XYZ file of C-alpha atoms in Angstrom:
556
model
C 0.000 0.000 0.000
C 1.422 3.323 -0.812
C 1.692 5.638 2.235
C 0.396 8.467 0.307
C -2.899 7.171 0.119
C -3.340 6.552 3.060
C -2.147 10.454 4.248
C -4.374 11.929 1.958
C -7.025 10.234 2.980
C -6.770 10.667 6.283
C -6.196 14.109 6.076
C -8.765 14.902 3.929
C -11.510 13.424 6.151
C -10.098 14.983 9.254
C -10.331 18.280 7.545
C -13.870 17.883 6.440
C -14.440 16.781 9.646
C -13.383 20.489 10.852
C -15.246 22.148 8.015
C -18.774 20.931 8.433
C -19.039 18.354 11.475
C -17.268 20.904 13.914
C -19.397 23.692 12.522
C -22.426 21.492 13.512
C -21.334 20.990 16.730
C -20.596 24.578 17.852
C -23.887 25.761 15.897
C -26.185 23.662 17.214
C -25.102 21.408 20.367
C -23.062 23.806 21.891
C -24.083 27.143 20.633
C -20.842 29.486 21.225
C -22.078 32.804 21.478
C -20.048 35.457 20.731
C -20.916 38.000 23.482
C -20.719 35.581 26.413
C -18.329 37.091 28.631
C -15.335 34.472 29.712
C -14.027 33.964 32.849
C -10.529 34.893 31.069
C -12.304 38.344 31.386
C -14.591 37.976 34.182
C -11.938 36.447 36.440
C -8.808 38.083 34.783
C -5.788 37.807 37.510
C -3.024 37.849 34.907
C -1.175 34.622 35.889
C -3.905 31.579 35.004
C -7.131 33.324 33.762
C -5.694 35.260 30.936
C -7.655 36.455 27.309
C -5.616 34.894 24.583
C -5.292 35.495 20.910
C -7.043 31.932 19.655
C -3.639 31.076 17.678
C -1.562 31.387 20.734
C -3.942 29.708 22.868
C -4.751 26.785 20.107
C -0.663 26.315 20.299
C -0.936 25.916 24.276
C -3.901 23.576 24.025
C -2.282 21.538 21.658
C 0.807 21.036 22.576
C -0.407 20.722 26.229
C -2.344 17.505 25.469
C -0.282 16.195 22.422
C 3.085 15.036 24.697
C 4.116 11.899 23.695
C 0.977 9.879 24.051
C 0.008 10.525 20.137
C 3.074 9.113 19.188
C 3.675 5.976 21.652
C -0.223 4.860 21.308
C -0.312 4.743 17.471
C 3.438 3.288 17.204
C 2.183 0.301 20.027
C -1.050 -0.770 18.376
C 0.006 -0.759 14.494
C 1.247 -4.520 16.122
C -2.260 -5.509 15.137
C -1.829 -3.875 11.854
C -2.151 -0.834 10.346
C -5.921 -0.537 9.168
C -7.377 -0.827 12.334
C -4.706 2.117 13.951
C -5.565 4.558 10.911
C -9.589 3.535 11.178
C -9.634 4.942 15.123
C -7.749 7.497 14.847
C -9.189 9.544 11.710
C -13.053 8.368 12.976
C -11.996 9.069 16.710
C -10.668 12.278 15.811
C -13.843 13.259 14.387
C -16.463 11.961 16.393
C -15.106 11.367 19.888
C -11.813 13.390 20.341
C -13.331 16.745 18.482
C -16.638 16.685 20.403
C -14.872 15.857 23.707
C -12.268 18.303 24.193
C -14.638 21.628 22.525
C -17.521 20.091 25.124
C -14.822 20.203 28.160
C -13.684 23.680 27.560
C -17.213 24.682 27.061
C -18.651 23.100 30.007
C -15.582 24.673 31.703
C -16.067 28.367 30.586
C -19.930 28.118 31.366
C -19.019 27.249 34.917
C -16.126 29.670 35.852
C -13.502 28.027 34.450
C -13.285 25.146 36.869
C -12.670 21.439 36.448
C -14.256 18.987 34.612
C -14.531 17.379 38.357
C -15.353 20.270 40.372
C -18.001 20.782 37.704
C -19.215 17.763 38.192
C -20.267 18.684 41.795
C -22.741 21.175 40.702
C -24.198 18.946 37.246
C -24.705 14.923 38.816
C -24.001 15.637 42.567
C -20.775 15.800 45.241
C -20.087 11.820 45.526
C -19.620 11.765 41.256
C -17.469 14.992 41.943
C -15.459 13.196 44.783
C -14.669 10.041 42.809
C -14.462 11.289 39.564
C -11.712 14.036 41.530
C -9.570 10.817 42.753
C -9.881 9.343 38.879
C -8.299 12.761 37.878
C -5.400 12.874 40.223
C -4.518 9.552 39.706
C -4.324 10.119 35.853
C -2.470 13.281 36.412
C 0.028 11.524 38.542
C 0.749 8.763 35.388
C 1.239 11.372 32.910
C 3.696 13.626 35.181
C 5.626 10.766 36.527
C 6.115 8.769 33.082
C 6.321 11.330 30.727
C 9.671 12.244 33.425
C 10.883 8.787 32.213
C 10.474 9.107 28.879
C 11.962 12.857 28.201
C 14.994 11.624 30.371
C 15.637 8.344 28.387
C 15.470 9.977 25.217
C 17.948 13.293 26.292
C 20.133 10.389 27.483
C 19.621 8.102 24.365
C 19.976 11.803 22.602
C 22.439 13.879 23.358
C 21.921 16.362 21.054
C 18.858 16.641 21.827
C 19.500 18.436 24.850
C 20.503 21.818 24.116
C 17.621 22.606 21.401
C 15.459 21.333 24.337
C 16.506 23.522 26.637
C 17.412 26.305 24.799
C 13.603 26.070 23.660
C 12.895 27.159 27.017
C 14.884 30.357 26.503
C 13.090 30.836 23.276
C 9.808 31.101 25.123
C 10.415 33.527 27.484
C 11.691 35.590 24.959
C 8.806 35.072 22.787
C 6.518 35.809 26.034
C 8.189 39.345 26.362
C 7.978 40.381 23.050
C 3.951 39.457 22.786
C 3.225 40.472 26.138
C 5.392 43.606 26.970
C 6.978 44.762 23.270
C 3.753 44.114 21.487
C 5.351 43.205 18.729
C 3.411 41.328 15.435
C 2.386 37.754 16.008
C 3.924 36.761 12.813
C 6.777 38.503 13.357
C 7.367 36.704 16.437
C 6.643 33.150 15.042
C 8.895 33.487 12.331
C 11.899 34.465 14.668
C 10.631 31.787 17.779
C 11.309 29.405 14.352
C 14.055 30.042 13.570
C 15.532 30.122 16.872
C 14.162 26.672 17.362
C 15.575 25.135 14.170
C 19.240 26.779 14.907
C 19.061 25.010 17.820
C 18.498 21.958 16.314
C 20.864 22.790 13.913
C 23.827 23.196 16.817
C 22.569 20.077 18.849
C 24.611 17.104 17.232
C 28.051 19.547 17.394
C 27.277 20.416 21.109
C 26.118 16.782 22.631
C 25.268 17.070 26.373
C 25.592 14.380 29.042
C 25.067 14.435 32.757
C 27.897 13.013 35.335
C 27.280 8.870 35.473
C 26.178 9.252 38.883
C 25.098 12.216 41.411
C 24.548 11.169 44.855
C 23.784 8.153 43.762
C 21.326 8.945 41.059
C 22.381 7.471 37.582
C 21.680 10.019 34.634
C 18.145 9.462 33.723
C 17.446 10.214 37.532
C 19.366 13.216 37.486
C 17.068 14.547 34.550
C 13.797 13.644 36.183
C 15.170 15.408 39.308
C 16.004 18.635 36.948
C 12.411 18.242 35.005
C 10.641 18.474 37.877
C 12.054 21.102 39.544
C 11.705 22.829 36.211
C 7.904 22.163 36.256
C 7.600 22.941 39.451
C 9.266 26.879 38.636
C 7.088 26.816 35.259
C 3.908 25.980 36.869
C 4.203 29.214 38.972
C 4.990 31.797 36.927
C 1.857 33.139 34.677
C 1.066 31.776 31.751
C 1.944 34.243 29.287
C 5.850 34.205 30.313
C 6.319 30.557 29.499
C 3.548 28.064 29.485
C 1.650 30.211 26.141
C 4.573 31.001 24.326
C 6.681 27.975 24.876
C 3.689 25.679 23.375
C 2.598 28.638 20.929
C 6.341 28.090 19.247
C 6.658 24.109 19.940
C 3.147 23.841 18.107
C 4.744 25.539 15.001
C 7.560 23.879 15.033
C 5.622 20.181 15.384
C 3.607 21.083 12.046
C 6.957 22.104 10.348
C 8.218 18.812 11.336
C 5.199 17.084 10.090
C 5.222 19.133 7.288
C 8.722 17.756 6.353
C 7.237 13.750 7.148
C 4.682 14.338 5.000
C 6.611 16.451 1.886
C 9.094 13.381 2.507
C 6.417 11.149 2.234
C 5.118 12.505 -0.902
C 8.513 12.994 -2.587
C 9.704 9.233 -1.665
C 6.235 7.671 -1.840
C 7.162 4.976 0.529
C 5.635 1.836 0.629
C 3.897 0.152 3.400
C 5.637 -2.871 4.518
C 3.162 -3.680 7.614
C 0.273 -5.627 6.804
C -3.204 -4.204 7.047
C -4.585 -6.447 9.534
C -1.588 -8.262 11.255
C -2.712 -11.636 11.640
C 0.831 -13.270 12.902
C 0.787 -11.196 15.851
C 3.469 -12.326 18.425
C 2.551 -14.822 21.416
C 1.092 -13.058 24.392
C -0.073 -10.116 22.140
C -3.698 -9.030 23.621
C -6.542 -9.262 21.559
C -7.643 -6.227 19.437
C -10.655 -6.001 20.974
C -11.007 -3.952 23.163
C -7.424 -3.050 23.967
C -7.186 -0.916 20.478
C -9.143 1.910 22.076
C -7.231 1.951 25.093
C -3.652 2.103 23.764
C -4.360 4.553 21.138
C -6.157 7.367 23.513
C -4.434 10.758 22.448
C -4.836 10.724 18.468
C -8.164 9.564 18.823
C -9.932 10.515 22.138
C -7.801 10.799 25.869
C -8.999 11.845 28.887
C -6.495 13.662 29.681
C -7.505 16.477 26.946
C -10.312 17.000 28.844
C -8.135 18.301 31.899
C -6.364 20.768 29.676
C -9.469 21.740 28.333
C -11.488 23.090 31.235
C -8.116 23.409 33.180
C -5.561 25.484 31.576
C -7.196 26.458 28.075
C -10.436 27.486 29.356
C -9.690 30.024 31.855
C -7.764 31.789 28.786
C -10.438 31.512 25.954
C -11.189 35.404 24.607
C -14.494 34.318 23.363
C -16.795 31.385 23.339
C -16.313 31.011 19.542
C -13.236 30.276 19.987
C -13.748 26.880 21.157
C -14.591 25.435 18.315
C -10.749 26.356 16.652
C -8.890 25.839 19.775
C -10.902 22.707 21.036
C -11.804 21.046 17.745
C -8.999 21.981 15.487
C -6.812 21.028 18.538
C -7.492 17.394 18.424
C -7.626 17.623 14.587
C -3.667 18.322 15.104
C -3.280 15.657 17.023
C -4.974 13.303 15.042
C -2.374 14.425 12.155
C 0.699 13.740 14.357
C -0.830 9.882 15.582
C -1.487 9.148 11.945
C 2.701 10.994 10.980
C 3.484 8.332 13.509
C 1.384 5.337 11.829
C 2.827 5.764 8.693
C 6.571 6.318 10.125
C 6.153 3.489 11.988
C 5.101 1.381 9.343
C 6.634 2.878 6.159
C 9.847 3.865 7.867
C 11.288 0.189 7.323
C 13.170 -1.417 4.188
C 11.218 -4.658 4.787
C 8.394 -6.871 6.420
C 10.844 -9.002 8.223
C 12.701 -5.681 9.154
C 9.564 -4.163 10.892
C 8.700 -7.748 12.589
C 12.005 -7.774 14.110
C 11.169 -4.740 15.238
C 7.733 -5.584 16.862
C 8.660 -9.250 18.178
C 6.201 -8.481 21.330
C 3.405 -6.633 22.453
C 4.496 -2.639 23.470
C 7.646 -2.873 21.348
C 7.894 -0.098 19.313
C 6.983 3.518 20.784
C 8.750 6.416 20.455
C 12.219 4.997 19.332
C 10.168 3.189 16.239
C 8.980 6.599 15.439
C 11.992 8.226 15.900
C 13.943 5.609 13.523
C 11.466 5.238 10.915
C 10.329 8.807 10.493
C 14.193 10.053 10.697
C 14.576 7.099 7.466
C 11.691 8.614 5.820
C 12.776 12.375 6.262
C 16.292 11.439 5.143
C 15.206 9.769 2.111
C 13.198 12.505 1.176
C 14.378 15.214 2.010
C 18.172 14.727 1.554
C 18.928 15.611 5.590
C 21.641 13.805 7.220
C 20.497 10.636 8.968
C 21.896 12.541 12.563
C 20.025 15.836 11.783
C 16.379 13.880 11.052
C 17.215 11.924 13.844
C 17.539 14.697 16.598
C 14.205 16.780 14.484
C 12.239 14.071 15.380
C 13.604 13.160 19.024
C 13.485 17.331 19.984
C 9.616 17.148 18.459
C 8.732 14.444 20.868
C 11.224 15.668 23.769
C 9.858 19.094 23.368
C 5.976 17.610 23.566
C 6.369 15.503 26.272
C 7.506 18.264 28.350
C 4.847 20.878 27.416
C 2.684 18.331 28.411
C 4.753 17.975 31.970
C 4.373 21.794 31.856
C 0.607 21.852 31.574
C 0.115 18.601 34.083
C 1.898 20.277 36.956
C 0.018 23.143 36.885
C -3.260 21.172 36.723
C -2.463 18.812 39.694
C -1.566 22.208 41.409
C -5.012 23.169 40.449
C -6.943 19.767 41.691
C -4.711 20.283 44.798
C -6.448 23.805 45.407
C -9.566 22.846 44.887
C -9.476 20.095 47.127
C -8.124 22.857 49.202
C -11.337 24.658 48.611
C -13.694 21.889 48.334
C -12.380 20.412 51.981
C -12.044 23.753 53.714
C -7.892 22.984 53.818
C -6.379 26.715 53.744
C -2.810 25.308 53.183
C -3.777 23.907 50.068
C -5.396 26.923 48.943
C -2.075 28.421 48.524
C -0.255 28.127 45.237
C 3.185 27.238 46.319
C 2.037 24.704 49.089
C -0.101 23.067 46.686
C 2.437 22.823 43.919
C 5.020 21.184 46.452
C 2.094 18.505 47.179
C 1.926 17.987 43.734
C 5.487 17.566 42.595
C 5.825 15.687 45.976
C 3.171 13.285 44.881
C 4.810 12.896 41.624
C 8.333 12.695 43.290
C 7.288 9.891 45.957
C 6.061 7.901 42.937
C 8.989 7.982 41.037
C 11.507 7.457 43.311
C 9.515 5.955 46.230
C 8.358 3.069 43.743
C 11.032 3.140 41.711
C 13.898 3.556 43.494
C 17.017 5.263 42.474
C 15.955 4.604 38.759
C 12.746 6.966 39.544
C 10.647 4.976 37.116
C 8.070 4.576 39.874
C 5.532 5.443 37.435
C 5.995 2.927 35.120
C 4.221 0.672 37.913
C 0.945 1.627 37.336
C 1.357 3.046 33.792
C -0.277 -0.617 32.612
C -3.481 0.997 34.076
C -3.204 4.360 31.892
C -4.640 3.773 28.888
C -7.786 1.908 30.344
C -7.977 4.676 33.295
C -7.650 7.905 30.840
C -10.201 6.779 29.100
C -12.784 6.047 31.317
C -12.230 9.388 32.313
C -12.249 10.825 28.530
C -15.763 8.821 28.882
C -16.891 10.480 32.383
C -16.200 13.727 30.970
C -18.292 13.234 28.346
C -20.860 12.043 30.333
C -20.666 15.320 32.153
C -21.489 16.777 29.427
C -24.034 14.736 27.960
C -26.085 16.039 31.383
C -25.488 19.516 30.645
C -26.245 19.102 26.905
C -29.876 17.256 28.214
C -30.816 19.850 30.550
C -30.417 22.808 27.618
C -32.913 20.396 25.673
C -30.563 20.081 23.189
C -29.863 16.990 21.046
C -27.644 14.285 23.237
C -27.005 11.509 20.827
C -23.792 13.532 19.278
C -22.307 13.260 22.681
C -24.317 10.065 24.303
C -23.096 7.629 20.992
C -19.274 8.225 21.508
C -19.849 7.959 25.403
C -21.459 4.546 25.442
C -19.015 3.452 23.156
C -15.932 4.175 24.727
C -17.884 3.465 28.661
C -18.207 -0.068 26.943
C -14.736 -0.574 25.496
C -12.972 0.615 28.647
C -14.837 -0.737 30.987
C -14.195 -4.170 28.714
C -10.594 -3.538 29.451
C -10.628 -2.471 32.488
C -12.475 -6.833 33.011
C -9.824 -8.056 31.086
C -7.018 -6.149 32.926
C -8.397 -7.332 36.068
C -7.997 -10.873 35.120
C -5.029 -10.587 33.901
C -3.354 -9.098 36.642
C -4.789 -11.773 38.789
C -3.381 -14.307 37.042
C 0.172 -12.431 37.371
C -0.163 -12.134 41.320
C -0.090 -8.353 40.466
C -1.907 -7.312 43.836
C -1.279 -3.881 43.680
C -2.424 -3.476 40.620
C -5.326 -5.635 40.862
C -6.721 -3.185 44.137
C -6.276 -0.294 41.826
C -8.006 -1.555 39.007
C -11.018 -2.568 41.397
C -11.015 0.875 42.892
C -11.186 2.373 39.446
C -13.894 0.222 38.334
C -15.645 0.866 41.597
C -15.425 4.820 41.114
C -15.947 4.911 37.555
C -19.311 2.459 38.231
C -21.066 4.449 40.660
C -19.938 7.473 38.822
C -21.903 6.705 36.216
C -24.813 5.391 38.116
C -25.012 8.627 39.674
C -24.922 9.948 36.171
C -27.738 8.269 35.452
C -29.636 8.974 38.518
C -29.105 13.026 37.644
C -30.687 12.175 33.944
C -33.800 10.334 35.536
C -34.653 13.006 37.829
C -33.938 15.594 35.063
C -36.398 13.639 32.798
C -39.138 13.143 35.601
C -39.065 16.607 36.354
C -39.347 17.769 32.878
C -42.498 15.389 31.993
C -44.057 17.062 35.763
C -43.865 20.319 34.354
């Protein structure tokens, strides 16, 4: 199969997707109006609620909730093939990741810019807010503790990564002063946060960067989680024009110049497709397709986690309702480009079919380092780049994403914290720097306290990710299914994904169960029961809000 086909395609429905379903959505589910005030204006403080130009705030949003997980999903499940990976991810994109993320920032604004679980309190009830709140923190505490792992093992797998990843840092603030305080044209400003960026790149392989073997102990990779968090921890403070907008404002150009190049290289070379359609020599112990497809591929497609950007960071910063639609929508339509960038690197990238199978001998082979290898091959081929300069595009791309995700999550488990703080009547956790040292403790005594020197704590319960985010990208929706029934507007655009993906995950979530009881995984097995449990009554308290809604409505 020729890989341009399959881009095309994809691409072309995606976009149509945007043009007319989108449209649809906004018009006449949501209905964005224009002249509702925000609480980026109504609750302006300057440091989170903040009125941003839609571009800048569309490169926040989606860089925030791209990271890595678009790239490591799609690269896992094209084991089964890759008809099935492109299938979810252009239809998921559409009708499930599109709808979600626009509803979440919508619900969000409409309610002061809180939570998707503090919302909850006032739509279904406090006991759906309470679990669905311990749901949230535990996915927030996955993404912040592995994502660590991965950006460390790549800058120490890449050393020349590290100094365009860094130095992208200096970009931002940079970029932050001269939108903020110089005023200076947007486009202006893009084109030199660019070109910064790419000379960076540029310098990386003649500058290489490695840590000391060992610090007190702590190997390299350690050493970097130690330095990523602390950087977090510093980011998540300071307001989010000086870094958090600008940095993922410039690494969201930057990501569609880099996909731009994959897909002009894919175009020029016309690669062929050496992975079957439908893999049907899978290797021993590979789970079956059904259901675990839709949990491995969740960003690309539909993730929970988008939904905590949405009404966490990007809603308190929408200018006007409209702009939901571009920063919400459109968002996940980016991210539904880079998962299907990484299907067809990950299974065009190779010389051969026996070449690619060597490659994906078991089940979660692959990931980021097939992407990176593949698309650099690709790239190369087409582009004439040196092998060492694709290599460290693509590794800063998904360095660079996985940390604007960190970025983002920080803040937002700062924010659960002070709600809690709120919600509980705790007035130490209402304030911003205790409750950002809870949360980089929390994500700290994971890493190391599970982990060990290593700090790849979070890799213990990262099995449970995919089926836990999204449950909770199907609790969200369900959130807003409510709100959409008791505006008497039209549900089934938002019911149909949600009983599709409540079924699916909560299939996995069976099948995880069992299998971790079968490995004497203990600790797992509890917190797969408790997430089951929460995500159960959750939903039966869901379901209790719709009855009484409906009774009440025939009454009157």
């Amino acid at each position: 199969m020729s890989a341009i086909i399959v881009l095309l395609s994809g691409l072309a429905a995606m976009a149509c997707g945007y043009i007319f379903y989108s449209r649809f959505i906004a018009q006449y589910i949501f209905k964005l109006d224009p002249d509702f005030k925000t609480p980026a204006h109504t609750q302006e403080d300057g440091v989170d609620f903040v009125p941003t130009n839609r571009f800048i705030l569309w490169g926040h949003h989606f860089t925030s909730v791209a990271g890595a997980a678009p790239i490591v999903g799609p690269a896992v499940a094209v084991i089964w093939g890759w008809g099935p990976a492109f299938a979810w991810v252009v239809f998921g994109t559409i009708f499930f990741a599109g709808v979600h993320d626009a509803g979440a920032i919508w619900a969000s604004v409409r309610n002061k810019g809180r939570s998707i679980g503090a919302v909850t309190g006032d739509v279904i009830g406090e006991r759906a807010r309470n679990l669905f709140m311990v749901i949230i923190f535990l996915v927030l505490l996955m993404v912040n503790a592995v994502f660590a792992v991965v950006i460390s093992n790549l800058l120490v797998a890449n050393p020349s990564a590290v100094v365009p990843v860094w130095g992208a840092i200096i970009v931002a603030l940079i970029i932050g002063q001269l939108i903020y305080r110089r005023k200076i044209n947007l486009l202006a400003v893009s084109i030199i946060g660019v070109v910064a960026l790419y000379a960076l790149i540029g310098i990386g392989p003649n500058v290489p960067v490695e840590l000391p073997e060992t610090v007190a102990g702590l190997p390299q990779n350690s050493q970097w989680i130690v330095l990523l968090f602390l950087y977090a921890a510093i980011a998540s403070l300071l307001p989010v024009w000086v870094l958090l907008q600008p940095r993922d404002y410039i690494n969201g150009l930057q990501l569609f110049i880099g996909l731009g190049l994959v897909y002009a290289a894919i175009l020029i070379s016309n690669p062929t497709i050496v992975a079957p359609a439908f893999n049907t020599a899978v290797p021993e112990g590979t789970p079956s397709l059904l259901p675990l497809l839709f949990v491995t591929i969740a960003c690309g497609a539909i993730s929970g986690f988008h939904g905590l950007v949405s009404s966490g960071t990007t809603s308190k910063q929408i200018n006007k309702e409209t702009d939901v639609r571009f920063v919400g929508y459109f968002g996940a339509i980016g991210e539904g480009s880079l998962a299907l960038a990484a299907i067809l690197a990950t299974t065009a990238g190779f010389a051969t079919l026996g070449e690619w199978r060597e490659l994906y001998s078991e089940f979660g082979e692959g990931g980021v380092d097939a992407f990176v290898e593949g698309g650099a091959a690709i790239v190369a081929t087409g582009t004439g780049l040196s092998e060492a300069i694709a290599v460290t595009l693509l590794t800063v791309m998904a360095v660079l994403f996985a940390g604007t995700t960190m970025d983002t999550g920080i803040r937002l488990q700062r924010y659960i914290m002070q709600e809690w703080g709120t919600i509980y009547n705790i007035p130490a956790l209402k304030s911003v720097p205790v409750a950002t040292v809870v949360a980089v403790g929390a994500c700290l005594a994971l890493a190391f306290g599970a982990g060990g020197a290593d700090g790849t704590g979070g890799m213990l319960i990262w099995p449970l990710f995919g089926t836990t985010n999204q449950l909770l990208a199907g609790l969200t929706l369900l959130v807003v299914t409510v709100i959409v029934v008791r505006l008497a507007r039209p549900m089934w655009y938002t019911l149909l994904p949600l009983s599709f993906l409540l079924v699916m995950t909560l299939f996995a979530l069976l099948v995880q169960l069992v299998d971790f009881y079968q490995q004497g995984n203990w600790f797992l097995l509890f917190l797969d029961i408790v997430i089951l449990v929460a995500a159960v009554m959750v939903l039966l308290e869901c379901v209790s809000a719709l009855r009484k809604h409906f009774r009440e409505r025939a009454a009157t």
